[in-house]
Amino acid sequence: MLQKRTIPFFNYPALFAAQEAELMEVLRDVCSRGAYILQKDCQEFEQAIAKYTGAKFALGVANGTDAIWLGLRAVGIGPGDEVIVPSHTYIASVASIHFVGATPVLADCGPDHMLDPALVQALVTKRTRAIMPVQLNGRTCDMEALQRIADDHGLMIVEDAAQALGSKFDGRMAGTFGRFGTISLYPAKLLGCFGDGGLVLTNDDEVAHNVKLLRDHGRNEEGRVVAWGFNSRLDNIQAAVLNFKFKSFEQALQRRREIASQYQQRLGDLSQLTLPPAPDADPRHYDVYQNYELEADRRDELRAHLEQCGVRTIIQWGGTPVHQFSELNFKAVDLPATDRLFKRCFLLPMHTALTTGDVDYICDAIRNFYGK
Ligand SMILES: Cc1ncc(COP(=O)(O)O)c(C=O)c1O
């Protein structure tokens, strides 16, 4: 009989409590300087992320959703263009395409839950301008295969790496493959602030120039309006929190990879489950486990059992991949792999406040359910 624990899906209070004194000092410092908008903390953060990812530019914006649609505007994607994007993503990726006036073309996923390059080719039409891989769950897609398709058809790659800061494919960081890549700094993300925040990464001077104008009312460095723009800046107070958290970012990623290894060791023998690739499964992929998304037989019963044991789990996107939102009037598409996945997938807790004992408890509860 398990000694009952309560394990939240994500533990904001515990993560704050662990560093409360230092975080309050960060806030006090920014407020005492009255440094709120596009100040040095923001510039330092942008420089730190550019250095870390190897991108020429990292530009702070208001959230990960704005990062995508500002990026799309900055590269000139608009009416008449089609963008291929997986259906297994947050509505934000697809809405961003919609809001620049382009048409999202929804694609199926492969066995690792990511955009399947083998299925992208068939979706390319005369109107296709870009492929938007979504670097889901802290994993980077097979970018070699996607780049090959993009090169063959003269398409852009634009990456939604909202969930993948620090993840790599062939040693290269998520967010740096395409014309631009985007990161979300939402509180529960790998690197999360105390509200909304996002980044556009790019190696392209023109894209960086356009995003800088778009995020700040079209104003240039002298403050003169030289183009149409919006207000989508990363708050300096958030940047200061992020600078502080970034100091321990590598340890946080390591901890996530350890937790993934522990799940793998404790659950890998259960035939009723399909686990995500283990951290050492493929030398081309460096996964950082924003989420631990697995598949399970009798998923809904298993989740109810875990809930009774005090373990909170969720299904991404409220359980609905984008093509199933019938109110949004997508052209009828047949995405059997995504349909099947969403009958089976869910997320186990994955965050740095989890202890080894918590993970063991979760695994014991799952093993009990399957009578193992
Ligand atoms: C895949 C994906 N794309 C885009 C976003 C949007 O980011 P944000 O919530 O910061 O706007 C998210 C975050 O939730 C995401 O997971």
mmCIF file of C-alpha atoms and ligand atoms in Angstrom:
data_model
loop_
_atom_site.group_PDB
_atom_site.id
_atom_site.type_symbol
_atom_site.label_atom_id
_atom_site.label_comp_id
_atom_site.label_asym_id
_atom_site.label_seq_id
_atom_site.Cartn_x
_atom_site.Cartn_y
_atom_site.Cartn_z
ATOM 1 C CA MET A 1 0.000 0.000 0.000
ATOM 2 C CA LEU A 2 1.443 3.381 -1.030
ATOM 3 C CA GLN A 3 1.812 6.137 1.556
ATOM 4 C CA LYS A 4 -0.280 8.835 -0.182
ATOM 5 C CA ARG A 5 1.482 11.962 -1.445
ATOM 6 C CA THR A 6 0.158 15.014 -3.274
ATOM 7 C CA ILE A 7 2.173 15.740 -6.405
ATOM 8 C CA PRO A 8 0.946 18.761 -8.371
ATOM 9 C CA PHE A 9 1.510 18.815 -12.109
ATOM 10 C CA PHE A 10 3.663 21.930 -11.743
ATOM 11 C CA ASN A 11 4.689 23.396 -8.413
ATOM 12 C CA TYR A 12 4.939 27.201 -8.648
ATOM 13 C CA PRO A 13 4.923 27.847 -4.869
ATOM 14 C CA ALA A 14 7.719 25.320 -4.187
ATOM 15 C CA LEU A 15 9.875 26.723 -6.987
ATOM 16 C CA PHE A 16 9.409 30.270 -5.665
ATOM 17 C CA ALA A 17 10.009 29.276 -2.036
ATOM 18 C CA ALA A 18 13.324 27.614 -2.952
ATOM 19 C CA GLN A 19 14.761 30.981 -4.073
ATOM 20 C CA GLU A 20 12.451 33.490 -2.422
ATOM 21 C CA ALA A 21 15.055 35.769 -0.811
ATOM 22 C CA GLU A 22 17.149 36.108 -3.992
ATOM 23 C CA LEU A 23 14.099 36.642 -6.199
ATOM 24 C CA MET A 24 12.686 39.352 -3.936
ATOM 25 C CA GLU A 25 16.075 41.080 -4.088
ATOM 26 C CA VAL A 26 15.962 40.975 -7.920
ATOM 27 C CA LEU A 27 12.526 42.646 -7.874
ATOM 28 C CA ARG A 28 13.615 45.216 -5.287
ATOM 29 C CA ASP A 29 16.688 46.072 -7.344
ATOM 30 C CA VAL A 30 14.699 46.692 -10.568
ATOM 31 C CA CYS A 31 11.987 48.709 -8.785
ATOM 32 C CA SER A 32 14.486 50.822 -6.878
ATOM 33 C CA ARG A 33 16.097 51.754 -10.208
ATOM 34 C CA GLY A 34 12.713 52.404 -11.822
ATOM 35 C CA ALA A 35 13.976 50.344 -14.752
ATOM 36 C CA TYR A 36 10.870 48.910 -16.377
ATOM 37 C CA ILE A 37 10.924 49.016 -20.187
ATOM 38 C CA LEU A 38 13.790 48.014 -22.559
ATOM 39 C CA GLN A 39 16.447 48.601 -19.927
ATOM 40 C CA LYS A 40 19.844 47.037 -19.286
ATOM 41 C CA ASP A 41 18.453 43.832 -17.730
ATOM 42 C CA CYS A 42 16.580 43.164 -20.951
ATOM 43 C CA GLN A 43 19.657 43.843 -23.075
ATOM 44 C CA GLU A 44 21.786 41.610 -20.848
ATOM 45 C CA PHE A 45 19.217 38.850 -21.103
ATOM 46 C CA GLU A 46 19.076 39.110 -24.886
ATOM 47 C CA GLN A 47 22.882 38.970 -25.091
ATOM 48 C CA ALA A 48 23.057 35.974 -22.740
ATOM 49 C CA ILE A 49 20.510 34.019 -24.780
ATOM 50 C CA ALA A 50 22.149 34.938 -28.088
ATOM 51 C CA LYS A 51 25.480 33.670 -26.745
ATOM 52 C CA TYR A 52 23.937 30.513 -25.296
ATOM 53 C CA THR A 53 21.994 29.528 -28.408
ATOM 54 C CA GLY A 54 24.535 30.735 -30.952
ATOM 55 C CA ALA A 55 21.897 32.960 -32.608
ATOM 56 C CA LYS A 56 23.161 36.327 -33.864
ATOM 57 C CA PHE A 57 20.135 38.051 -32.308
ATOM 58 C CA ALA A 58 17.775 37.213 -29.438
ATOM 59 C CA LEU A 59 14.992 39.785 -29.108
ATOM 60 C CA GLY A 60 12.694 39.936 -26.091
ATOM 61 C CA VAL A 61 8.980 40.306 -26.839
ATOM 62 C CA ALA A 62 5.794 40.183 -24.773
ATOM 63 C CA ASN A 63 5.095 36.438 -25.089
ATOM 64 C CA GLY A 64 5.811 33.357 -27.185
ATOM 65 C CA THR A 65 2.725 33.886 -29.343
ATOM 66 C CA ASP A 66 3.715 37.419 -30.327
ATOM 67 C CA ALA A 67 7.198 36.077 -31.061
ATOM 68 C CA ILE A 68 5.732 33.804 -33.760
ATOM 69 C CA TRP A 69 3.479 36.278 -35.490
ATOM 70 C CA LEU A 70 5.968 39.155 -35.287
ATOM 71 C CA GLY A 71 8.541 36.778 -36.803
ATOM 72 C CA LEU A 72 6.114 35.804 -39.565
ATOM 73 C CA ARG A 73 5.428 39.475 -40.325
ATOM 74 C CA ALA A 74 9.127 40.254 -40.216
ATOM 75 C CA VAL A 75 9.873 37.669 -42.925
ATOM 76 C CA GLY A 76 6.948 38.866 -45.040
ATOM 77 C CA ILE A 77 4.613 35.865 -44.823
ATOM 78 C CA GLY A 78 1.042 37.004 -45.473
ATOM 79 C CA PRO A 79 -2.106 36.626 -47.573
ATOM 80 C CA GLY A 80 -1.896 33.954 -50.282
ATOM 81 C CA ASP A 81 0.891 32.052 -48.501
ATOM 82 C CA GLU A 82 0.580 28.598 -46.954
ATOM 83 C CA VAL A 83 2.590 27.455 -43.944
ATOM 84 C CA ILE A 84 2.882 23.756 -43.042
ATOM 85 C CA VAL A 85 2.564 23.240 -39.281
ATOM 86 C CA PRO A 86 1.843 20.155 -37.144
ATOM 87 C CA SER A 87 -1.632 19.736 -35.696
ATOM 88 C CA HIS A 88 -0.057 18.537 -32.437
ATOM 89 C CA THR A 89 0.778 22.045 -31.238
ATOM 90 C CA TYR A 90 -0.627 24.874 -29.197
ATOM 91 C CA ILE A 91 -3.278 26.887 -31.024
ATOM 92 C CA ALA A 92 -0.830 29.827 -30.796
ATOM 93 C CA SER A 93 1.397 28.450 -33.580
ATOM 94 C CA VAL A 94 -1.536 28.145 -35.960
ATOM 95 C CA ALA A 95 -3.334 31.335 -34.877
ATOM 96 C CA SER A 96 -0.143 33.286 -35.591
ATOM 97 C CA ILE A 97 -0.194 32.040 -39.189
ATOM 98 C CA HIS A 98 -3.891 32.933 -39.427
ATOM 99 C CA PHE A 99 -3.353 36.435 -38.052
ATOM 100 C CA VAL A 100 -0.729 37.387 -40.627
ATOM 101 C CA GLY A 101 -3.316 36.462 -43.260
ATOM 102 C CA ALA A 102 -1.634 33.227 -44.378
ATOM 103 C CA THR A 103 -3.184 29.739 -44.447
ATOM 104 C CA PRO A 104 -2.048 27.086 -41.981
ATOM 105 C CA VAL A 105 -1.773 23.610 -43.522
ATOM 106 C CA LEU A 106 -1.969 21.040 -40.755
ATOM 107 C CA ALA A 107 0.358 18.038 -40.764
ATOM 108 C CA ASP A 108 0.449 14.691 -38.984
ATOM 109 C CA CYS A 109 2.996 13.605 -36.409
ATOM 110 C CA GLY A 110 5.505 10.763 -36.339
ATOM 111 C CA PRO A 111 6.193 8.124 -33.666
ATOM 112 C CA ASP A 112 8.140 10.647 -31.542
ATOM 113 C CA HIS A 113 5.069 12.969 -31.556
ATOM 114 C CA MET A 114 6.932 15.555 -33.687
ATOM 115 C CA LEU A 115 6.147 16.873 -37.172
ATOM 116 C CA ASP A 116 6.852 13.884 -39.444
ATOM 117 C CA PRO A 117 9.192 14.935 -42.309
ATOM 118 C CA ALA A 118 8.030 11.931 -44.353
ATOM 119 C CA LEU A 119 4.521 13.422 -44.491
ATOM 120 C CA VAL A 120 5.457 17.055 -45.159
ATOM 121 C CA GLN A 121 6.469 16.630 -48.772
ATOM 122 C CA ALA A 122 2.920 15.705 -49.872
ATOM 123 C CA LEU A 123 1.530 18.940 -48.379
ATOM 124 C CA VAL A 124 3.718 21.270 -50.432
ATOM 125 C CA THR A 125 1.787 23.278 -53.039
ATOM 126 C CA LYS A 126 2.596 26.251 -55.284
ATOM 127 C CA ARG A 127 1.507 28.526 -52.429
ATOM 128 C CA THR A 128 3.659 27.009 -49.684
ATOM 129 C CA ARG A 129 6.129 29.587 -48.335
ATOM 130 C CA ALA A 130 7.323 27.980 -45.118
ATOM 131 C CA ILE A 131 7.479 24.911 -42.907
ATOM 132 C CA MET A 132 6.975 25.572 -39.192
ATOM 133 C CA PRO A 133 8.449 22.716 -37.154
ATOM 134 C CA VAL A 134 7.266 22.815 -33.554
ATOM 135 C CA GLN A 135 10.067 21.743 -31.217
ATOM 136 C CA LEU A 136 7.711 20.004 -28.871
ATOM 137 C CA ASN A 137 8.234 18.760 -25.326
ATOM 138 C CA GLY A 138 11.868 19.922 -25.268
ATOM 139 C CA ARG A 139 12.862 17.926 -28.368
ATOM 140 C CA THR A 140 14.050 19.235 -31.733
ATOM 141 C CA CYS A 141 12.626 17.742 -34.935
ATOM 142 C CA ASP A 142 14.797 15.966 -37.488
ATOM 143 C CA MET A 143 15.943 19.268 -38.955
ATOM 144 C CA GLU A 144 18.149 17.672 -41.593
ATOM 145 C CA ALA A 145 15.153 15.980 -43.224
ATOM 146 C CA LEU A 146 13.006 19.121 -42.967
ATOM 147 C CA GLN A 147 15.758 21.358 -44.335
ATOM 148 C CA ARG A 148 16.145 19.029 -47.312
ATOM 149 C CA ILE A 149 12.450 19.388 -48.162
ATOM 150 C CA ALA A 150 12.644 23.167 -47.658
ATOM 151 C CA ASP A 151 15.708 23.402 -49.947
ATOM 152 C CA ASP A 152 14.122 21.203 -52.629
ATOM 153 C CA HIS A 153 11.088 23.498 -52.821
ATOM 154 C CA GLY A 154 12.650 26.888 -51.995
ATOM 155 C CA LEU A 155 10.758 27.185 -48.682
ATOM 156 C CA MET A 156 11.627 28.962 -45.465
ATOM 157 C CA ILE A 157 11.913 27.162 -42.141
ATOM 158 C CA VAL A 158 10.370 29.163 -39.289
ATOM 159 C CA GLU A 159 10.644 27.368 -35.940
ATOM 160 C CA ASP A 160 8.241 27.397 -33.031
ATOM 161 C CA ALA A 161 10.722 26.439 -30.306
ATOM 162 C CA ALA A 162 8.452 27.723 -27.500
ATOM 163 C CA GLN A 163 9.050 24.493 -25.559
ATOM 164 C CA ALA A 164 12.661 23.828 -26.429
ATOM 165 C CA LEU A 165 15.223 26.354 -25.174
ATOM 166 C CA GLY A 166 18.441 24.348 -24.771
ATOM 167 C CA SER A 167 17.338 21.369 -26.867
ATOM 168 C CA LYS A 168 19.631 20.393 -29.756
ATOM 169 C CA PHE A 169 19.698 18.424 -32.988
ATOM 170 C CA ASP A 170 23.162 17.486 -34.288
ATOM 171 C CA GLY A 171 24.637 19.838 -31.687
ATOM 172 C CA ARG A 172 22.699 22.870 -32.895
ATOM 173 C CA MET A 173 20.193 24.629 -30.649
ATOM 174 C CA ALA A 174 16.460 24.648 -31.261
ATOM 175 C CA GLY A 175 15.372 28.048 -32.522
ATOM 176 C CA THR A 176 18.502 28.638 -34.608
ATOM 177 C CA PHE A 177 17.777 26.497 -37.675
ATOM 178 C CA GLY A 178 15.239 28.609 -39.466
ATOM 179 C CA ARG A 179 14.927 32.160 -40.781
ATOM 180 C CA PHE A 180 13.768 32.796 -37.216
ATOM 181 C CA GLY A 181 12.871 30.717 -34.161
ATOM 182 C CA THR A 182 10.755 31.586 -31.153
ATOM 183 C CA ILE A 183 10.880 30.796 -27.447
ATOM 184 C CA SER A 184 8.161 31.137 -24.795
ATOM 185 C CA LEU A 185 9.152 32.342 -21.336
ATOM 186 C CA TYR A 186 5.750 31.526 -19.802
ATOM 187 C CA PRO A 187 6.099 30.657 -16.071
ATOM 188 C CA ALA A 188 5.948 26.854 -16.528
ATOM 189 C CA LYS A 189 8.389 26.815 -19.443
ATOM 190 C CA LEU A 190 11.973 25.516 -19.222
ATOM 191 C CA LEU A 191 13.052 29.085 -18.514
ATOM 192 C CA GLY A 192 10.013 30.852 -17.122
ATOM 193 C CA CYS A 193 9.410 34.363 -15.824
ATOM 194 C CA PHE A 194 6.731 35.726 -13.477
ATOM 195 C CA GLY A 195 4.169 36.319 -16.199
ATOM 196 C CA ASP A 196 4.354 36.385 -19.980
ATOM 197 C CA GLY A 197 7.520 36.695 -22.035
ATOM 198 C CA GLY A 198 8.981 35.490 -25.322
ATOM 199 C CA LEU A 199 11.976 35.686 -27.633
ATOM 200 C CA VAL A 200 12.610 35.822 -31.355
ATOM 201 C CA LEU A 201 15.941 34.258 -32.341
ATOM 202 C CA THR A 202 17.441 34.977 -35.731
ATOM 203 C CA ASN A 203 20.745 35.120 -37.599
ATOM 204 C CA ASP A 204 19.291 37.458 -40.169
ATOM 205 C CA ASP A 205 19.995 41.216 -39.827
ATOM 206 C CA GLU A 206 16.886 42.204 -41.760
ATOM 207 C CA VAL A 207 14.562 39.996 -39.685
ATOM 208 C CA ALA A 208 16.103 41.356 -36.466
ATOM 209 C CA HIS A 209 15.702 44.938 -37.710
ATOM 210 C CA ASN A 210 12.039 44.318 -38.572
ATOM 211 C CA VAL A 211 11.239 42.621 -35.247
ATOM 212 C CA LYS A 212 12.868 45.482 -33.304
ATOM 213 C CA LEU A 213 10.631 47.956 -35.113
ATOM 214 C CA LEU A 214 7.505 45.799 -34.882
ATOM 215 C CA ARG A 215 7.839 45.249 -31.124
ATOM 216 C CA ASP A 216 8.246 48.940 -30.278
ATOM 217 C CA HIS A 217 5.749 51.034 -32.268
ATOM 218 C CA GLY A 218 7.931 51.136 -35.354
ATOM 219 C CA ARG A 219 10.483 53.319 -33.560
ATOM 220 C CA ASN A 220 14.158 53.212 -34.469
ATOM 221 C CA GLU A 221 17.051 53.606 -32.017
ATOM 222 C CA GLU A 222 16.601 57.383 -31.913
ATOM 223 C CA GLY A 223 12.943 56.901 -30.984
ATOM 224 C CA ARG A 224 11.677 58.110 -34.381
ATOM 225 C CA VAL A 225 8.744 56.270 -35.955
ATOM 226 C CA VAL A 226 9.978 54.832 -39.255
ATOM 227 C CA ALA A 227 7.458 51.997 -39.800
ATOM 228 C CA TRP A 228 4.134 50.664 -38.516
ATOM 229 C CA GLY A 229 4.589 48.758 -35.279
ATOM 230 C CA PHE A 230 2.985 47.317 -32.159
ATOM 231 C CA ASN A 231 3.757 47.246 -28.473
ATOM 232 C CA SER A 232 5.223 43.830 -27.687
ATOM 233 C CA ARG A 233 8.231 44.264 -25.434
ATOM 234 C CA LEU A 234 9.664 41.931 -22.804
ATOM 235 C CA ASP A 235 9.235 43.752 -19.476
ATOM 236 C CA ASN A 236 12.554 44.600 -17.890
ATOM 237 C CA ILE A 237 11.408 43.194 -14.541
ATOM 238 C CA GLN A 238 10.773 39.839 -16.242
ATOM 239 C CA ALA A 239 14.178 40.031 -17.911
ATOM 240 C CA ALA A 240 15.799 40.562 -14.499
ATOM 241 C CA VAL A 241 14.011 37.473 -13.112
ATOM 242 C CA LEU A 242 15.122 35.532 -16.195
ATOM 243 C CA ASN A 243 18.751 36.662 -15.810
ATOM 244 C CA PHE A 244 18.677 35.334 -12.268
ATOM 245 C CA LYS A 245 17.081 32.009 -13.249
ATOM 246 C CA PHE A 246 19.360 31.605 -16.256
ATOM 247 C CA LYS A 247 22.345 31.220 -13.893
ATOM 248 C CA SER A 248 21.055 27.778 -12.899
ATOM 249 C CA PHE A 249 19.463 26.898 -16.252
ATOM 250 C CA GLU A 250 21.944 24.161 -17.219
ATOM 251 C CA GLN A 251 21.460 22.418 -13.846
ATOM 252 C CA ALA A 252 17.693 22.659 -14.335
ATOM 253 C CA LEU A 253 17.964 20.963 -17.741
ATOM 254 C CA GLN A 254 20.214 18.261 -16.282
ATOM 255 C CA ARG A 255 17.691 17.631 -13.531
ATOM 256 C CA ARG A 256 14.903 17.215 -16.113
ATOM 257 C CA ARG A 257 17.045 14.715 -18.023
ATOM 258 C CA GLU A 258 17.700 12.794 -14.772
ATOM 259 C CA ILE A 259 13.967 12.640 -14.077
ATOM 260 C CA ALA A 260 13.363 11.378 -17.624
ATOM 261 C CA SER A 261 16.000 8.666 -17.055
ATOM 262 C CA GLN A 262 14.315 7.664 -13.803
ATOM 263 C CA TYR A 263 10.915 7.386 -15.529
ATOM 264 C CA GLN A 264 12.581 5.316 -18.247
ATOM 265 C CA GLN A 265 14.277 2.972 -15.742
ATOM 266 C CA ARG A 266 11.147 2.453 -13.664
ATOM 267 C CA LEU A 267 8.570 2.234 -16.473
ATOM 268 C CA GLY A 268 10.517 1.084 -19.541
ATOM 269 C CA ASP A 269 9.483 -2.581 -19.117
ATOM 270 C CA LEU A 270 5.701 -1.895 -19.150
ATOM 271 C CA SER A 271 4.267 -2.989 -22.490
ATOM 272 C CA GLN A 272 1.129 -0.905 -21.842
ATOM 273 C CA LEU A 273 3.144 2.331 -22.115
ATOM 274 C CA THR A 274 5.052 4.031 -24.910
ATOM 275 C CA LEU A 275 7.579 6.369 -23.304
ATOM 276 C CA PRO A 276 9.283 9.324 -24.990
ATOM 277 C CA PRO A 277 12.828 8.664 -26.234
ATOM 278 C CA ALA A 278 15.253 8.298 -23.310
ATOM 279 C CA PRO A 279 17.928 11.015 -22.880
ATOM 280 C CA ASP A 280 20.647 8.784 -24.332
ATOM 281 C CA ALA A 281 18.475 7.090 -26.985
ATOM 282 C CA ASP A 282 19.833 8.904 -30.036
ATOM 283 C CA PRO A 283 23.110 10.885 -30.146
ATOM 284 C CA ARG A 284 21.639 13.280 -32.749
ATOM 285 C CA HIS A 285 18.970 14.504 -30.305
ATOM 286 C CA TYR A 286 19.622 16.362 -27.047
ATOM 287 C CA ASP A 287 16.200 16.481 -25.383
ATOM 288 C CA VAL A 288 15.481 18.732 -22.399
ATOM 289 C CA TYR A 289 12.017 17.452 -21.421
ATOM 290 C CA GLN A 290 9.831 20.513 -21.179
ATOM 291 C CA ASN A 291 7.187 17.810 -20.837
ATOM 292 C CA TYR A 292 7.180 14.076 -20.305
ATOM 293 C CA GLU A 293 4.572 13.058 -22.870
ATOM 294 C CA LEU A 294 3.871 9.324 -22.941
ATOM 295 C CA GLU A 295 1.200 7.033 -24.368
ATOM 296 C CA ALA A 296 -0.779 4.556 -22.310
ATOM 297 C CA ASP A 297 -3.310 1.767 -22.790
ATOM 298 C CA ARG A 298 -6.497 2.571 -20.822
ATOM 299 C CA ARG A 299 -5.173 6.117 -20.499
ATOM 300 C CA ASP A 300 -8.257 7.690 -18.945
ATOM 301 C CA GLU A 301 -8.535 4.988 -16.276
ATOM 302 C CA LEU A 302 -4.826 5.305 -15.533
ATOM 303 C CA ARG A 303 -5.154 9.088 -15.134
ATOM 304 C CA ALA A 304 -8.130 8.647 -12.810
ATOM 305 C CA HIS A 305 -6.110 6.155 -10.743
ATOM 306 C CA LEU A 306 -3.179 8.584 -10.536
ATOM 307 C CA GLU A 307 -5.534 11.382 -9.500
ATOM 308 C CA GLN A 308 -6.801 9.173 -6.665
ATOM 309 C CA CYS A 309 -3.193 8.576 -5.651
ATOM 310 C CA GLY A 310 -2.673 12.378 -5.510
ATOM 311 C CA VAL A 311 -0.718 12.666 -8.784
ATOM 312 C CA ARG A 312 -1.944 15.391 -11.161
ATOM 313 C CA THR A 313 -1.464 14.788 -14.872
ATOM 314 C CA ILE A 314 -2.691 16.688 -17.935
ATOM 315 C CA ILE A 315 -3.237 16.184 -21.653
ATOM 316 C CA GLN A 316 -1.662 18.880 -23.792
ATOM 317 C CA TRP A 317 -3.909 21.481 -25.400
ATOM 318 C CA GLY A 318 -6.805 20.395 -23.197
ATOM 319 C CA GLY A 319 -6.813 17.068 -25.067
ATOM 320 C CA THR A 320 -7.588 18.513 -28.521
ATOM 321 C CA PRO A 321 -5.082 18.792 -31.380
ATOM 322 C CA VAL A 322 -5.649 21.791 -33.628
ATOM 323 C CA HIS A 323 -7.365 20.020 -36.555
ATOM 324 C CA GLN A 324 -10.120 18.839 -34.205
ATOM 325 C CA PHE A 325 -11.259 22.401 -33.365
ATOM 326 C CA SER A 326 -14.244 22.233 -35.718
ATOM 327 C CA GLU A 327 -15.262 25.869 -35.031
ATOM 328 C CA LEU A 328 -12.083 27.067 -36.741
ATOM 329 C CA ASN A 329 -13.206 25.668 -40.107
ATOM 330 C CA PHE A 330 -10.093 23.842 -41.214
ATOM 331 C CA LYS A 331 -10.352 22.094 -44.537
ATOM 332 C CA ALA A 332 -11.158 18.445 -43.744
ATOM 333 C CA VAL A 333 -7.821 16.794 -43.105
ATOM 334 C CA ASP A 334 -7.030 13.210 -42.273
ATOM 335 C CA LEU A 335 -4.355 12.994 -39.589
ATOM 336 C CA PRO A 336 -4.601 9.418 -38.296
ATOM 337 C CA ALA A 337 -1.388 9.409 -36.247
ATOM 338 C CA THR A 338 -2.410 12.565 -34.351
ATOM 339 C CA ASP A 339 -5.966 11.240 -33.851
ATOM 340 C CA ARG A 340 -4.624 7.989 -32.447
ATOM 341 C CA LEU A 341 -2.061 9.765 -30.275
ATOM 342 C CA PHE A 342 -4.702 11.962 -28.651
ATOM 343 C CA LYS A 343 -6.614 8.894 -27.504
ATOM 344 C CA ARG A 344 -3.478 7.682 -25.710
ATOM 345 C CA CYS A 345 -1.191 10.543 -24.713
ATOM 346 C CA PHE A 346 -0.836 12.509 -21.486
ATOM 347 C CA LEU A 347 1.851 14.275 -19.460
ATOM 348 C CA LEU A 348 3.388 13.112 -16.189
ATOM 349 C CA PRO A 349 4.743 15.754 -13.787
ATOM 350 C CA MET A 350 8.127 17.053 -14.983
ATOM 351 C CA HIS A 351 9.758 19.976 -13.175
ATOM 352 C CA THR A 352 12.766 20.679 -11.011
ATOM 353 C CA ALA A 353 10.863 20.672 -7.703
ATOM 354 C CA LEU A 354 10.180 16.922 -8.119
ATOM 355 C CA THR A 355 12.255 14.723 -5.832
ATOM 356 C CA THR A 356 13.550 11.237 -6.636
ATOM 357 C CA GLY A 357 11.016 9.993 -4.081
ATOM 358 C CA ASP A 358 8.173 11.784 -5.906
ATOM 359 C CA VAL A 359 9.137 10.145 -9.204
ATOM 360 C CA ASP A 360 9.353 6.728 -7.525
ATOM 361 C CA TYR A 361 5.920 7.268 -6.026
ATOM 362 C CA ILE A 362 4.454 8.171 -9.441
ATOM 363 C CA CYS A 363 6.073 5.090 -10.998
ATOM 364 C CA ASP A 364 4.840 2.823 -8.173
ATOM 365 C CA ALA A 365 1.314 4.135 -8.663
ATOM 366 C CA ILE A 366 1.498 3.396 -12.426
ATOM 367 C CA ARG A 367 2.928 -0.098 -11.841
ATOM 368 C CA ASN A 368 0.169 -0.825 -9.316
ATOM 369 C CA PHE A 369 -2.442 0.185 -11.869
ATOM 370 C CA TYR A 370 -1.126 -2.371 -14.385
ATOM 371 C CA GLY A 371 -0.678 -5.008 -11.651
ATOM 372 C CA LYS A 372 3.149 -5.026 -11.980
HETATM 373 C C1 LIG B 1 4.259 24.977 -28.850
HETATM 374 C C2 LIG B 1 3.898 26.335 -28.304
HETATM 375 N N1 LIG B 1 3.810 27.370 -29.162
HETATM 376 C C3 LIG B 1 3.521 28.608 -28.735
HETATM 377 C C4 LIG B 1 3.303 28.876 -27.397
HETATM 378 C C5 LIG B 1 2.903 30.257 -27.006
HETATM 379 O O1 LIG B 1 3.707 30.832 -26.024
HETATM 380 P P1 LIG B 1 3.107 31.895 -24.993
HETATM 381 O O2 LIG B 1 2.202 31.148 -24.057
HETATM 382 O O3 LIG B 1 4.326 32.434 -24.306
HETATM 383 O O4 LIG B 1 2.389 32.926 -25.787
HETATM 384 C C6 LIG B 1 3.415 27.835 -26.468
HETATM 385 C C7 LIG B 1 3.251 28.085 -25.033
HETATM 386 O O5 LIG B 1 2.376 27.824 -24.344
HETATM 387 C C8 LIG B 1 3.696 26.522 -26.925
HETATM 388 O O6 LIG B 1 3.760 25.491 -26.083
#
